[in-house]
Amino acid sequence: NAGVTQTPKFQVLKTGQSMTLQCAQDMNHNSMYWYRQDPGMGLRLIYYSASEGTTDKGEVPNGYNVSRLNKREFSLRLESAAPSQTSVYFCASSERDLKLVFGPGTRLTVT
Amino acid sequence: GESVGLHLPTLSVQEGDNSIINCAYSNSASDYFIWYKQESGKGPQFIIDIRSNMDKRQGQRVTVLLNKTVKHLSLQIAATQPGDSAVYFCAERGLKTSYDKVIFGPGTSLSVIP
């Protein structure tokens, strides 16, 4: 039982490049989330998926897209990376928005 | 040691003392509250939760208190240990918000002095 896994762990991008952050969970949770964490700002919700086949915007969705590939996997895509997207990205999953289980995070730097 | 509000993001306590971390939440309609612990370089980990129909809940060495009148949440850690050094986040499930999901506070950094 690995919980929530994220790849890659670290990434450096140039402005304008694109990339996809991958997330998978093995707890059979319906809900999955993407958060970003910046110093002093806590965790801010980017997108979430309440169930397979549905996605909704969170607090800071601009510049991101998501795909809920199946019940296990929820990916986050940056189409044209900007320095303001330098952050630590966390994926999480839960049952009915309770007790979110977080992955280890992806540290992204955009130069 | 005790943190006050959201404007004191750091708290230092002696090993063995009790710690109190405070959090003011924003939405009077929130029905569920959670405390998370985040160690350096790791994702947040669930510590304890409480529903809005409760005032107090106890876990192993931790107690969460909820005061709905003043929209205040606190986490008490008994006999604080070096392994408790981390950033602690409170979170609320915000009903009737624009996206109806879990909202995190900015966090309090707890340092335990051996």
PDB file of C-alpha atoms in Angstrom:
ATOM      1  CA  ASN A   1       0.000   0.000   0.000  1.00  0.00           C
ATOM      2  CA  ALA A   2       2.000   2.985  -1.303  1.00  0.00           C
ATOM      3  CA  GLY A   3      -0.653   5.649  -0.556  1.00  0.00           C
ATOM      4  CA  VAL A   4      -0.221   8.631  -2.887  1.00  0.00           C
ATOM      5  CA  THR A   5       2.734   8.701  -5.259  1.00  0.00           C
ATOM      6  CA  GLN A   6       3.914  11.642  -7.348  1.00  0.00           C
ATOM      7  CA  THR A   7       6.383  11.950 -10.193  1.00  0.00           C
ATOM      8  CA  PRO A   8       8.743  13.600 -10.730  1.00  0.00           C
ATOM      9  CA  LYS A   9      10.152  14.644  -7.342  1.00  0.00           C
ATOM     10  CA  PHE A  10      12.068  17.581  -8.809  1.00  0.00           C
ATOM     11  CA  GLN A  11      11.811  19.477 -12.087  1.00  0.00           C
ATOM     12  CA  VAL A  12      13.406  22.570 -13.604  1.00  0.00           C
ATOM     13  CA  LEU A  13      11.689  24.180 -16.568  1.00  0.00           C
ATOM     14  CA  LYS A  14      12.401  27.175 -18.747  1.00  0.00           C
ATOM     15  CA  THR A  15       9.672  29.780 -19.199  1.00  0.00           C
ATOM     16  CA  GLY A  16       7.251  28.619 -21.878  1.00  0.00           C
ATOM     17  CA  GLN A  17       7.993  24.922 -21.588  1.00  0.00           C
ATOM     18  CA  SER A  18       5.234  22.453 -20.796  1.00  0.00           C
ATOM     19  CA  MET A  19       5.115  19.463 -18.482  1.00  0.00           C
ATOM     20  CA  THR A  20       2.741  17.083 -16.749  1.00  0.00           C
ATOM     21  CA  LEU A  21       2.894  16.154 -13.076  1.00  0.00           C
ATOM     22  CA  GLN A  22       1.678  12.656 -12.398  1.00  0.00           C
ATOM     23  CA  CYS A  23      -0.209  11.419  -9.331  1.00  0.00           C
ATOM     24  CA  ALA A  24      -1.589   8.018  -8.427  1.00  0.00           C
ATOM     25  CA  GLN A  25      -3.302   6.592  -5.336  1.00  0.00           C
ATOM     26  CA  ASP A  26      -3.988   3.004  -4.353  1.00  0.00           C
ATOM     27  CA  MET A  27      -6.542   3.569  -1.577  1.00  0.00           C
ATOM     28  CA  ASN A  28      -9.615   3.435  -3.840  1.00  0.00           C
ATOM     29  CA  HIS A  29     -10.467   7.041  -2.950  1.00  0.00           C
ATOM     30  CA  ASN A  30     -13.007   8.863  -5.047  1.00  0.00           C
ATOM     31  CA  SER A  31     -11.687  12.416  -4.538  1.00  0.00           C
ATOM     32  CA  MET A  32      -8.312  13.677  -5.686  1.00  0.00           C
ATOM     33  CA  TYR A  33      -6.733  17.123  -5.424  1.00  0.00           C
ATOM     34  CA  TRP A  34      -3.819  19.241  -6.590  1.00  0.00           C
ATOM     35  CA  TYR A  35      -2.421  21.888  -4.226  1.00  0.00           C
ATOM     36  CA  ARG A  36       0.500  24.242  -4.521  1.00  0.00           C
ATOM     37  CA  GLN A  37       2.528  25.398  -1.552  1.00  0.00           C
ATOM     38  CA  ASP A  38       4.467  28.650  -1.531  1.00  0.00           C
ATOM     39  CA  PRO A  39       6.445  30.054   1.421  1.00  0.00           C
ATOM     40  CA  GLY A  40       4.130  31.750   3.909  1.00  0.00           C
ATOM     41  CA  MET A  41       1.041  31.019   1.813  1.00  0.00           C
ATOM     42  CA  GLY A  42       0.025  27.622   3.106  1.00  0.00           C
ATOM     43  CA  LEU A  43      -1.608  25.197   0.674  1.00  0.00           C
ATOM     44  CA  ARG A  44      -3.808  26.512  -2.107  1.00  0.00           C
ATOM     45  CA  LEU A  45      -6.144  24.309  -4.105  1.00  0.00           C
ATOM     46  CA  ILE A  46      -5.552  24.317  -7.859  1.00  0.00           C
ATOM     47  CA  TYR A  47      -8.016  21.700  -9.100  1.00  0.00           C
ATOM     48  CA  TYR A  48      -9.908  18.806  -7.651  1.00  0.00           C
ATOM     49  CA  SER A  49     -11.809  15.787  -8.876  1.00  0.00           C
ATOM     50  CA  ALA A  50     -14.726  14.534  -6.808  1.00  0.00           C
ATOM     51  CA  SER A  51     -14.950  11.305  -8.789  1.00  0.00           C
ATOM     52  CA  GLU A  52     -13.677   9.641 -11.915  1.00  0.00           C
ATOM     53  CA  GLY A  53     -14.672  11.686 -14.936  1.00  0.00           C
ATOM     54  CA  THR A  54     -15.231  14.991 -13.121  1.00  0.00           C
ATOM     55  CA  THR A  55     -12.906  17.898 -12.441  1.00  0.00           C
ATOM     56  CA  ASP A  56     -13.469  21.361 -10.962  1.00  0.00           C
ATOM     57  CA  LYS A  57     -11.468  24.507 -10.423  1.00  0.00           C
ATOM     58  CA  GLY A  58     -10.127  25.411  -7.032  1.00  0.00           C
ATOM     59  CA  GLU A  59      -8.725  28.646  -5.698  1.00  0.00           C
ATOM     60  CA  VAL A  60      -5.852  29.161  -8.182  1.00  0.00           C
ATOM     61  CA  PRO A  61      -6.575  27.275 -11.460  1.00  0.00           C
ATOM     62  CA  ASN A  62      -5.155  29.755 -13.978  1.00  0.00           C
ATOM     63  CA  GLY A  63      -2.272  28.342 -16.020  1.00  0.00           C
ATOM     64  CA  TYR A  64      -3.098  24.713 -15.216  1.00  0.00           C
ATOM     65  CA  ASN A  65      -5.141  21.879 -16.658  1.00  0.00           C
ATOM     66  CA  VAL A  66      -5.962  18.507 -15.148  1.00  0.00           C
ATOM     67  CA  SER A  67      -7.023  15.066 -16.272  1.00  0.00           C
ATOM     68  CA  ARG A  68      -8.646  12.387 -14.140  1.00  0.00           C
ATOM     69  CA  LEU A  69      -7.410   9.484 -16.202  1.00  0.00           C
ATOM     70  CA  ASN A  70      -9.158   6.827 -14.085  1.00  0.00           C
ATOM     71  CA  LYS A  71     -10.005   6.356 -10.426  1.00  0.00           C
ATOM     72  CA  ARG A  72      -6.323   5.980  -9.489  1.00  0.00           C
ATOM     73  CA  GLU A  73      -4.646   8.729 -11.499  1.00  0.00           C
ATOM     74  CA  PHE A  74      -4.959  12.515 -11.575  1.00  0.00           C
ATOM     75  CA  SER A  75      -2.470  14.539 -13.606  1.00  0.00           C
ATOM     76  CA  LEU A  76      -1.678  18.265 -13.594  1.00  0.00           C
ATOM     77  CA  ARG A  77      -0.429  19.949 -16.753  1.00  0.00           C
ATOM     78  CA  LEU A  78       1.375  23.237 -17.195  1.00  0.00           C
ATOM     79  CA  GLU A  79       0.998  24.205 -20.863  1.00  0.00           C
ATOM     80  CA  SER A  80       3.352  27.202 -20.808  1.00  0.00           C
ATOM     81  CA  ALA A  81       5.298  27.436 -17.568  1.00  0.00           C
ATOM     82  CA  ALA A  82       5.876  30.831 -15.945  1.00  0.00           C
ATOM     83  CA  PRO A  83       8.241  31.796 -13.081  1.00  0.00           C
ATOM     84  CA  SER A  84       5.158  32.446 -10.916  1.00  0.00           C
ATOM     85  CA  GLN A  85       4.484  28.709 -11.074  1.00  0.00           C
ATOM     86  CA  THR A  86       7.666  27.931  -9.171  1.00  0.00           C
ATOM     87  CA  SER A  87       6.309  26.082  -6.178  1.00  0.00           C
ATOM     88  CA  VAL A  88       5.942  22.743  -4.443  1.00  0.00           C
ATOM     89  CA  TYR A  89       2.995  20.786  -5.816  1.00  0.00           C
ATOM     90  CA  PHE A  90       1.126  18.260  -3.713  1.00  0.00           C
ATOM     91  CA  CYS A  91      -1.399  15.730  -4.852  1.00  0.00           C
ATOM     92  CA  ALA A  92      -3.875  14.351  -2.330  1.00  0.00           C
ATOM     93  CA  SER A  93      -6.777  11.947  -2.212  1.00  0.00           C
ATOM     94  CA  SER A  94      -9.644  11.346   0.184  1.00  0.00           C
ATOM     95  CA  GLU A  95     -13.030   9.883   0.751  1.00  0.00           C
ATOM     96  CA  ARG A  96     -15.705  12.637   0.763  1.00  0.00           C
ATOM     97  CA  ASP A  97     -13.232  15.452   1.564  1.00  0.00           C
ATOM     98  CA  LEU A  98     -12.243  13.905   4.856  1.00  0.00           C
ATOM     99  CA  LYS A  99      -8.718  13.124   6.020  1.00  0.00           C
ATOM    100  CA  LEU A 100      -6.819  14.032   2.884  1.00  0.00           C
ATOM    101  CA  VAL A 101      -3.795  11.815   2.276  1.00  0.00           C
ATOM    102  CA  PHE A 102      -0.960  13.716   0.646  1.00  0.00           C
ATOM    103  CA  GLY A 103       1.819  12.618  -1.648  1.00  0.00           C
ATOM    104  CA  PRO A 104       5.481  13.568  -1.101  1.00  0.00           C
ATOM    105  CA  GLY A 105       5.337  16.584  -3.448  1.00  0.00           C
ATOM    106  CA  THR A 106       7.019  17.779  -6.630  1.00  0.00           C
ATOM    107  CA  ARG A 107       9.444  20.693  -6.380  1.00  0.00           C
ATOM    108  CA  LEU A 108       9.162  22.738  -9.568  1.00  0.00           C
ATOM    109  CA  THR A 109      11.412  25.622 -10.542  1.00  0.00           C
ATOM    110  CA  VAL A 110      10.669  27.744 -13.603  1.00  0.00           C
ATOM    111  CA  THR A 111      13.532  29.931 -14.795  1.00  0.00           C
TER     112      THR A 111
ATOM    113  CA  GLY B   1       4.111  27.580  24.741  1.00  0.00           C
ATOM    114  CA  GLU B   2       1.218  29.089  22.772  1.00  0.00           C
ATOM    115  CA  SER B   3       0.842  30.713  19.370  1.00  0.00           C
ATOM    116  CA  VAL B   4      -1.566  33.592  18.936  1.00  0.00           C
ATOM    117  CA  GLY B   5      -3.655  34.035  15.841  1.00  0.00           C
ATOM    118  CA  LEU B   6      -2.319  33.863  12.341  1.00  0.00           C
ATOM    119  CA  HIS B   7       0.268  36.636  12.801  1.00  0.00           C
ATOM    120  CA  LEU B   8       2.691  34.590  14.888  1.00  0.00           C
ATOM    121  CA  PRO B   9       3.773  31.814  12.551  1.00  0.00           C
ATOM    122  CA  THR B  10       6.511  30.373  14.808  1.00  0.00           C
ATOM    123  CA  LEU B  11       6.362  28.764  18.224  1.00  0.00           C
ATOM    124  CA  SER B  12       9.270  27.516  20.333  1.00  0.00           C
ATOM    125  CA  VAL B  13       8.727  25.228  23.322  1.00  0.00           C
ATOM    126  CA  GLN B  14      10.921  23.280  25.710  1.00  0.00           C
ATOM    127  CA  GLU B  15      10.915  19.527  25.389  1.00  0.00           C
ATOM    128  CA  GLY B  16       8.373  18.108  27.810  1.00  0.00           C
ATOM    129  CA  ASP B  17       6.217  21.232  27.936  1.00  0.00           C
ATOM    130  CA  ASN B  18       2.738  21.388  26.454  1.00  0.00           C
ATOM    131  CA  SER B  19       2.222  23.235  23.158  1.00  0.00           C
ATOM    132  CA  ILE B  20      -0.860  25.113  22.037  1.00  0.00           C
ATOM    133  CA  ILE B  21      -1.239  26.064  18.405  1.00  0.00           C
ATOM    134  CA  ASN B  22      -4.100  28.362  17.546  1.00  0.00           C
ATOM    135  CA  CYS B  23      -6.045  28.895  14.377  1.00  0.00           C
ATOM    136  CA  ALA B  24      -8.818  31.315  13.432  1.00  0.00           C
ATOM    137  CA  TYR B  25     -11.050  29.994  10.674  1.00  0.00           C
ATOM    138  CA  SER B  26     -13.050  32.106   8.307  1.00  0.00           C
ATOM    139  CA  ASN B  27     -16.289  30.378   7.375  1.00  0.00           C
ATOM    140  CA  SER B  28     -19.071  30.041   9.941  1.00  0.00           C
ATOM    141  CA  ALA B  29     -20.672  27.405   7.695  1.00  0.00           C
ATOM    142  CA  SER B  30     -17.652  25.064   7.843  1.00  0.00           C
ATOM    143  CA  ASP B  31     -18.637  21.689   9.250  1.00  0.00           C
ATOM    144  CA  TYR B  32     -15.360  19.815   9.544  1.00  0.00           C
ATOM    145  CA  PHE B  33     -11.879  20.782  10.729  1.00  0.00           C
ATOM    146  CA  ILE B  34      -8.559  19.012  10.439  1.00  0.00           C
ATOM    147  CA  TRP B  35      -5.047  19.465  11.786  1.00  0.00           C
ATOM    148  CA  TYR B  36      -2.086  18.415   9.672  1.00  0.00           C
ATOM    149  CA  LYS B  37       1.600  18.116  10.502  1.00  0.00           C
ATOM    150  CA  GLN B  38       4.199  18.755   7.837  1.00  0.00           C
ATOM    151  CA  GLU B  39       7.808  17.779   8.434  1.00  0.00           C
ATOM    152  CA  SER B  40      10.543  19.357   6.375  1.00  0.00           C
ATOM    153  CA  GLY B  41      10.592  18.046   2.816  1.00  0.00           C
ATOM    154  CA  LYS B  42       7.461  15.933   3.220  1.00  0.00           C
ATOM    155  CA  GLY B  43       3.775  16.176   2.468  1.00  0.00           C
ATOM    156  CA  PRO B  44       1.277  17.083   5.216  1.00  0.00           C
ATOM    157  CA  GLN B  45       0.131  14.228   7.443  1.00  0.00           C
ATOM    158  CA  PHE B  46      -3.252  13.979   9.138  1.00  0.00           C
ATOM    159  CA  ILE B  47      -3.137  14.392  12.940  1.00  0.00           C
ATOM    160  CA  ILE B  48      -6.692  14.763  14.193  1.00  0.00           C
ATOM    161  CA  ASP B  49     -10.069  16.004  13.036  1.00  0.00           C
ATOM    162  CA  ILE B  50     -13.242  17.352  14.610  1.00  0.00           C
ATOM    163  CA  ARG B  51     -16.747  17.935  13.353  1.00  0.00           C
ATOM    164  CA  SER B  52     -18.638  21.127  14.037  1.00  0.00           C
ATOM    165  CA  ASN B  53     -21.078  19.358  16.384  1.00  0.00           C
ATOM    166  CA  MET B  54     -18.213  18.707  18.828  1.00  0.00           C
ATOM    167  CA  ASP B  55     -16.212  21.028  21.112  1.00  0.00           C
ATOM    168  CA  LYS B  56     -13.306  18.763  21.928  1.00  0.00           C
ATOM    169  CA  ARG B  57     -11.642  15.653  20.635  1.00  0.00           C
ATOM    170  CA  GLN B  58      -8.646  13.793  22.018  1.00  0.00           C
ATOM    171  CA  GLY B  59      -6.069  11.630  20.350  1.00  0.00           C
ATOM    172  CA  GLN B  60      -2.748  10.264  21.420  1.00  0.00           C
ATOM    173  CA  ARG B  61      -0.995  13.243  23.114  1.00  0.00           C
ATOM    174  CA  VAL B  62      -3.074  15.672  21.047  1.00  0.00           C
ATOM    175  CA  THR B  63      -6.348  17.447  21.751  1.00  0.00           C
ATOM    176  CA  VAL B  64      -8.312  19.669  19.407  1.00  0.00           C
ATOM    177  CA  LEU B  65     -10.668  22.298  20.783  1.00  0.00           C
ATOM    178  CA  LEU B  66     -13.308  24.033  18.694  1.00  0.00           C
ATOM    179  CA  ASN B  67     -14.975  27.301  19.675  1.00  0.00           C
ATOM    180  CA  LYS B  68     -17.615  28.046  17.066  1.00  0.00           C
ATOM    181  CA  THR B  69     -18.711  31.264  18.751  1.00  0.00           C
ATOM    182  CA  VAL B  70     -15.430  32.980  17.942  1.00  0.00           C
ATOM    183  CA  LYS B  71     -14.460  30.694  15.020  1.00  0.00           C
ATOM    184  CA  HIS B  72     -11.350  29.450  16.767  1.00  0.00           C
ATOM    185  CA  LEU B  73      -9.587  26.112  16.656  1.00  0.00           C
ATOM    186  CA  SER B  74      -6.642  24.982  18.751  1.00  0.00           C
ATOM    187  CA  LEU B  75      -4.318  22.009  18.818  1.00  0.00           C
ATOM    188  CA  GLN B  76      -2.786  21.028  22.134  1.00  0.00           C
ATOM    189  CA  ILE B  77       0.232  18.731  22.176  1.00  0.00           C
ATOM    190  CA  ALA B  78       1.070  17.207  25.542  1.00  0.00           C
ATOM    191  CA  ALA B  79       4.677  16.592  26.626  1.00  0.00           C
ATOM    192  CA  THR B  80       6.134  17.981  23.404  1.00  0.00           C
ATOM    193  CA  GLN B  81       8.964  15.933  21.927  1.00  0.00           C
ATOM    194  CA  PRO B  82      11.706  16.804  19.395  1.00  0.00           C
ATOM    195  CA  GLY B  83       9.845  14.716  16.814  1.00  0.00           C
ATOM    196  CA  ASP B  84       6.953  17.168  17.080  1.00  0.00           C
ATOM    197  CA  SER B  85       9.035  19.887  15.402  1.00  0.00           C
ATOM    198  CA  ALA B  86       7.177  20.644  12.166  1.00  0.00           C
ATOM    199  CA  VAL B  87       4.744  23.055  10.555  1.00  0.00           C
ATOM    200  CA  TYR B  88       1.166  22.567  11.693  1.00  0.00           C
ATOM    201  CA  PHE B  89      -1.775  23.496   9.490  1.00  0.00           C
ATOM    202  CA  CYS B  90      -5.391  23.810  10.402  1.00  0.00           C
ATOM    203  CA  ALA B  91      -7.906  23.223   7.627  1.00  0.00           C
ATOM    204  CA  GLU B  92     -11.638  23.662   7.326  1.00  0.00           C
ATOM    205  CA  ARG B  93     -14.089  22.121   4.939  1.00  0.00           C
ATOM    206  CA  GLY B  94     -15.781  25.205   3.690  1.00  0.00           C
ATOM    207  CA  LEU B  95     -19.355  24.724   2.707  1.00  0.00           C
ATOM    208  CA  LYS B  96     -20.956  27.437   0.636  1.00  0.00           C
ATOM    209  CA  THR B  97     -17.629  28.630  -0.707  1.00  0.00           C
ATOM    210  CA  SER B  98     -16.991  29.063  -4.384  1.00  0.00           C
ATOM    211  CA  TYR B  99     -15.439  25.616  -4.609  1.00  0.00           C
ATOM    212  CA  ASP B 100     -16.698  23.858  -1.501  1.00  0.00           C
ATOM    213  CA  LYS B 101     -13.464  22.144  -0.559  1.00  0.00           C
ATOM    214  CA  VAL B 102     -10.874  21.937   2.181  1.00  0.00           C
ATOM    215  CA  ILE B 103      -9.196  25.283   2.872  1.00  0.00           C
ATOM    216  CA  PHE B 104      -5.853  25.470   4.643  1.00  0.00           C
ATOM    217  CA  GLY B 105      -4.548  28.125   6.985  1.00  0.00           C
ATOM    218  CA  PRO B 106      -0.985  29.504   6.554  1.00  0.00           C
ATOM    219  CA  GLY B 107       0.544  27.227   9.181  1.00  0.00           C
ATOM    220  CA  THR B 108       2.522  27.555  12.417  1.00  0.00           C
ATOM    221  CA  SER B 109       6.111  26.360  12.688  1.00  0.00           C
ATOM    222  CA  LEU B 110       6.766  24.529  15.967  1.00  0.00           C
ATOM    223  CA  SER B 111      10.349  24.198  17.201  1.00  0.00           C
ATOM    224  CA  VAL B 112      11.084  21.984  20.178  1.00  0.00           C
ATOM    225  CA  ILE B 113      14.102  22.958  22.261  1.00  0.00           C
ATOM    226  CA  PRO B 114      15.834  19.894  23.749  1.00  0.00           C
TER     227      PRO B 114
END
